[in-house]
mmCIF file of C-alpha atoms in Angstrom:
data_model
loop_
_atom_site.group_PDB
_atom_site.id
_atom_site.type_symbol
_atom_site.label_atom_id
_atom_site.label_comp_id
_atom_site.label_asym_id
_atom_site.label_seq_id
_atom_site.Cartn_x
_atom_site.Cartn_y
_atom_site.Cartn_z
ATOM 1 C CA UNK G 1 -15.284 -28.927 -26.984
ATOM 2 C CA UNK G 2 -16.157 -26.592 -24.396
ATOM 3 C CA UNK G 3 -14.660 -23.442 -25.108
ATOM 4 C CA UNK G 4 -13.063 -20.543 -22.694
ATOM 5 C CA UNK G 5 -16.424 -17.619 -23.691
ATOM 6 C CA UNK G 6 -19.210 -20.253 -23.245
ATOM 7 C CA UNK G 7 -17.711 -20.760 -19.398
ATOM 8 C CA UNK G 8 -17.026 -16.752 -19.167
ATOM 9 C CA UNK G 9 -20.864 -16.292 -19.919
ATOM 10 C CA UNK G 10 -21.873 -18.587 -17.905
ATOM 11 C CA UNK G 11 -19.609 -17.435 -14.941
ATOM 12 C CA UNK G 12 -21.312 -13.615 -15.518
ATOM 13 C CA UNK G 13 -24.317 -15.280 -15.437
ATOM 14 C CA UNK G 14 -23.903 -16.880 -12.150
ATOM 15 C CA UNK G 15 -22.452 -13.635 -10.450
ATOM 16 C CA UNK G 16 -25.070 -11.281 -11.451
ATOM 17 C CA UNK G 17 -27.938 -14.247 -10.509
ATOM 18 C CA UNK G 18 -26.467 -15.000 -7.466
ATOM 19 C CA UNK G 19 -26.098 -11.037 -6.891
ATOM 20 C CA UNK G 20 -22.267 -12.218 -6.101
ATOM 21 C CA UNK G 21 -19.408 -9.113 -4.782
ATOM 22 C CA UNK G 22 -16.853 -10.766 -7.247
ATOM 23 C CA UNK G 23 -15.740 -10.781 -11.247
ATOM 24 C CA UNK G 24 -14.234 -12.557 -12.836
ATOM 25 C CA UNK G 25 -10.041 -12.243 -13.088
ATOM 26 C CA UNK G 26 -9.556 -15.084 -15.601
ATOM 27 C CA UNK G 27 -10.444 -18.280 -17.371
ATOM 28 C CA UNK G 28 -8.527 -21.311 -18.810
ATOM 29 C CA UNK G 29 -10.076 -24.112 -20.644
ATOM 30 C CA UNK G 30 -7.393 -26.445 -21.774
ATOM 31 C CA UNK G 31 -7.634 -29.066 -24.179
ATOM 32 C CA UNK G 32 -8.737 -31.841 -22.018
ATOM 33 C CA UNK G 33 -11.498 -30.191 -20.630
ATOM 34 C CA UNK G 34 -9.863 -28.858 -17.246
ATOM 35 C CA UNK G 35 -11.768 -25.797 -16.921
ATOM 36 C CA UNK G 36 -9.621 -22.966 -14.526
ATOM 37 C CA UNK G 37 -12.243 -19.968 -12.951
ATOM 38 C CA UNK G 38 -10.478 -17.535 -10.851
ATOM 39 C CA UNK G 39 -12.856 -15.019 -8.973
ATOM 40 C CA UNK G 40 -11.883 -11.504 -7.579
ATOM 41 C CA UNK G 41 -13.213 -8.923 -5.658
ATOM 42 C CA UNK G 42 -12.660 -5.222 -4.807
ATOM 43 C CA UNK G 43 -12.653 -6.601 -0.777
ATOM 44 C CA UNK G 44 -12.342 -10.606 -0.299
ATOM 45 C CA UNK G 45 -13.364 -13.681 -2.310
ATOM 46 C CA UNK G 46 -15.520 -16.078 0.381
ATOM 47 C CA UNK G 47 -15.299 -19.834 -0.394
ATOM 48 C CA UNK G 48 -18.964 -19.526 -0.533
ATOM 49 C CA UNK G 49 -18.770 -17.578 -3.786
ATOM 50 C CA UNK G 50 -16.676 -20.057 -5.110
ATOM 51 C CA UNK G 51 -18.929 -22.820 -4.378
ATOM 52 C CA UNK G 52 -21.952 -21.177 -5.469
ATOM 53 C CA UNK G 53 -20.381 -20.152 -8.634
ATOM 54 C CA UNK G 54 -18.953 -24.184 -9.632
ATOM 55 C CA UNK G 55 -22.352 -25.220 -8.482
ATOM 56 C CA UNK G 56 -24.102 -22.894 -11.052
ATOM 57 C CA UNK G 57 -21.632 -23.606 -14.134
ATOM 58 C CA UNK G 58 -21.855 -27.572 -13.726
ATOM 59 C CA UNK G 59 -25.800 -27.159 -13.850
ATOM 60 C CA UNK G 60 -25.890 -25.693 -17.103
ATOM 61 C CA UNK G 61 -22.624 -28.058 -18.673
ATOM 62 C CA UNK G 62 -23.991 -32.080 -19.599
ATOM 63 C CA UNK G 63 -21.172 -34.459 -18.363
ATOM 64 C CA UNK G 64 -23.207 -36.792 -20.696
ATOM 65 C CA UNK G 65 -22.496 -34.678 -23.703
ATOM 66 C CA UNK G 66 -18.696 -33.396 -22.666
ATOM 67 C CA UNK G 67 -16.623 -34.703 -19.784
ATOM 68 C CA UNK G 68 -15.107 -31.834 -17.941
ATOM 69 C CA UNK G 69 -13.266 -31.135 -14.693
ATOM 70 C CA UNK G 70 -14.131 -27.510 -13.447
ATOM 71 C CA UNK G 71 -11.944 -25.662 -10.746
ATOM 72 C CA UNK G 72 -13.335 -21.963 -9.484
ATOM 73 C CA UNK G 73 -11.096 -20.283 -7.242
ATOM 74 C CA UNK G 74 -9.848 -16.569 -6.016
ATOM 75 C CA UNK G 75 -7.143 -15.305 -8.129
ATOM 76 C CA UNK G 76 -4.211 -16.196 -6.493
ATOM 77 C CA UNK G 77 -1.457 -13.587 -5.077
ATOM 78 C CA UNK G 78 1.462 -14.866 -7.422
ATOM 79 C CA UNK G 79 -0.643 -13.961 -10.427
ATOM 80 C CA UNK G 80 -0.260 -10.929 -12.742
ATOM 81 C CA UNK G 81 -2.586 -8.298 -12.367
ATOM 82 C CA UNK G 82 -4.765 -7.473 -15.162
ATOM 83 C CA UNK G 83 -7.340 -4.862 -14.340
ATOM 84 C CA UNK G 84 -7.247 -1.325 -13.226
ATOM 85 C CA UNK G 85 -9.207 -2.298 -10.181
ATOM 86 C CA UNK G 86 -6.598 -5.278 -9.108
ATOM 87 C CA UNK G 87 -4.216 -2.062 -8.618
ATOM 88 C CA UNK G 88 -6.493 0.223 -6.517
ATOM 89 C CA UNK G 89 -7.334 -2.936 -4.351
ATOM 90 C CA UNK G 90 -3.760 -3.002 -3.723
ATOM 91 C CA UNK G 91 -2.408 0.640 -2.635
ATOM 92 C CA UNK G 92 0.066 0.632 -0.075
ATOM 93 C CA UNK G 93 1.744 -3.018 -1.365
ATOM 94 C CA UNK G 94 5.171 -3.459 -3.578
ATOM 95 C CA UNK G 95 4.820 -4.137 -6.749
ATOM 96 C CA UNK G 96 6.685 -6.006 -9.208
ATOM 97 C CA UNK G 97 6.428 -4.491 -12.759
ATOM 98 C CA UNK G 98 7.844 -5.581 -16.336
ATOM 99 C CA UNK G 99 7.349 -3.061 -18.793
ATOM 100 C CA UNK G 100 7.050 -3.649 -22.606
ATOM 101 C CA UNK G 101 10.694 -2.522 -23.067
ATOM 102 C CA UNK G 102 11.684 -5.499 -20.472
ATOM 103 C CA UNK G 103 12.147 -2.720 -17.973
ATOM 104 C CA UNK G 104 12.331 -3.936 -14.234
ATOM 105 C CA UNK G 105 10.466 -1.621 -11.750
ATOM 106 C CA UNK G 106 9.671 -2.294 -8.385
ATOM 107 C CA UNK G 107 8.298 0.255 -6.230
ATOM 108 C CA UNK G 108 4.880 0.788 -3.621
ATOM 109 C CA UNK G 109 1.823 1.574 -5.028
ATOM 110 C CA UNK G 110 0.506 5.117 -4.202
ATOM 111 C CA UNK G 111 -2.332 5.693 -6.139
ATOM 112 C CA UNK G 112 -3.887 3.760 -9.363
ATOM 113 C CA UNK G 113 -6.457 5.197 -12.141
ATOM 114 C CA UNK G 114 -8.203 3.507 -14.709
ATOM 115 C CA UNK G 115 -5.264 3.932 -17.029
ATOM 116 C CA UNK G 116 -2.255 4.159 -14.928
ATOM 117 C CA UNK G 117 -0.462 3.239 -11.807
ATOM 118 C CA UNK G 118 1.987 5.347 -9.830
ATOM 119 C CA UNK G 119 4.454 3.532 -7.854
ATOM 120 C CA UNK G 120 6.700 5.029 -4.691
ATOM 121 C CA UNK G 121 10.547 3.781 -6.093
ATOM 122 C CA UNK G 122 13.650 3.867 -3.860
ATOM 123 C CA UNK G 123 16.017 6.370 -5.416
ATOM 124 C CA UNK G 124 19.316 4.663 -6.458
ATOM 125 C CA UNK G 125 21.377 6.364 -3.974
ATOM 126 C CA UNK G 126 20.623 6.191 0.014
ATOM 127 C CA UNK G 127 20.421 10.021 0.584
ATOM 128 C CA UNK G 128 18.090 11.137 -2.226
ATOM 129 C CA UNK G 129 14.615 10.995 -1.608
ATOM 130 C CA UNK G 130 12.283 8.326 -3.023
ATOM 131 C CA UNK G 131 10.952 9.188 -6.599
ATOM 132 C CA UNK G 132 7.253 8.876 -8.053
ATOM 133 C CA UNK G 133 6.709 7.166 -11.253
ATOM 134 C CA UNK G 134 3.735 6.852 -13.560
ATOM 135 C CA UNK G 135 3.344 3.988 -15.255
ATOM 136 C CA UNK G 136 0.286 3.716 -17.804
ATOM 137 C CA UNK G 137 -1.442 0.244 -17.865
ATOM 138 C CA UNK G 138 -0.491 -0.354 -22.066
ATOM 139 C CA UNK G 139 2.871 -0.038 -21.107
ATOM 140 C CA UNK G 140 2.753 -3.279 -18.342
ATOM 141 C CA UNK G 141 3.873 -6.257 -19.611
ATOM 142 C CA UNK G 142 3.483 -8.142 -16.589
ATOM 143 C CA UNK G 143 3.009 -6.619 -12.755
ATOM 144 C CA UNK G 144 2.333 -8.727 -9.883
ATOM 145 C CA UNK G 145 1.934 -8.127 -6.366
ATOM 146 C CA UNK G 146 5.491 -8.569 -4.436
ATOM 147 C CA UNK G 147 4.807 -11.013 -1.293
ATOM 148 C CA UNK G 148 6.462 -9.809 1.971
ATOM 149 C CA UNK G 149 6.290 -11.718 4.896
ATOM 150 C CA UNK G 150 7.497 -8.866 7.289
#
C-alpha cells in the first residue's frame, strides 16, 4: 500500500528539483489508493506547479505494482490553516478560530509570528473600541480563513 510519507518525500523531492515557489500544506492517502496533494505558497499556487508536481510523483509510483489515483492541487480556502506562514500570507483577512477550550473567536488578522497570531476583534458593545487578542498557535484547534464576498 502506498503510504501518506513515501508521497510527502516524493512531493519534497519534486519541489526542490523542479526549484518550485510552493510546499506542501497536506497529504491524504486513503485506503483505496486515492492519493490527495495540496500545494501552497507564500504568493500564488500556478496550475503549472501542480502539473509539474503530479507529473513527477506518477514517474517514480509503478501502476503495475499499485493502482493509484493521484490528485495535486492548491490548498483550498475552506481549509484549516496549519502553518505559521498560512497566517502571515493572510494579514488583513477575518479569521475564523476554535480554540482548544471550544472557544469561538473571530476577528482580522493584524500581525502573525511563528508562534502566535493576533487578531483585530469587535468589542461586544458598539461604542467601545475594537480589542487585540493574541492567540498562540498550540492553543488553535481549528482556524480557517472567513470568505467574504464584499
Amino acid at each position: 500500500m502506498i503510504n501518506k510519507e513515501q508521497i510527502e518525500k516524493l512531493v519534497e523531492a519534486a519541489i526542490k528539483e523542479l526549484n518550485a515557489a510552493v510546499y506542501v500544506a497536506d497529504v491524504l492517502v486513503k485506503s483505496d489508493n486515492r492519493i490527495y496533494v495540496f500545494l501552497d505558497s507564500d504568493e500564488h499556487v500556478h496550475i503549472e506547479d501542480c502539473i509539474t508536481v503530479s507529473k513527477y510523483v506518477e514517474s517514480k509510483l509503478d501502476r503495475e505494482t499499485e493502482d493509484f489515483e493521484l490528485n495535486v492541487s492548491s490548498y483550498g480556502a475552506t481549509q484549516p490553516l496549519k502553518f505559521s506562514r498560512q497566517y502571515i500570507k493572510n494579514i488583513g483577512r477575518m479569521l475564523e478560530v476554535v480554540k482548544s477550550d471550544d472557544t469561538e473567536i473571530t476577528g482580522e488578522i493584524i500581525a502573525a509570528a511563528p508562534s502566535e497570531v493576533t487578531l483585530k476583534v469587535a468589542a461586544k458593545k458598539k461604542k467601545e473600541e475594537p480589542i487585540q487578542m493574541v492567540i498562540p498557535y498550540n492553543e488553535i484547534k481549528e482556524a480557517k480563513i472567513k470568505i467574504s464576498f464584499k
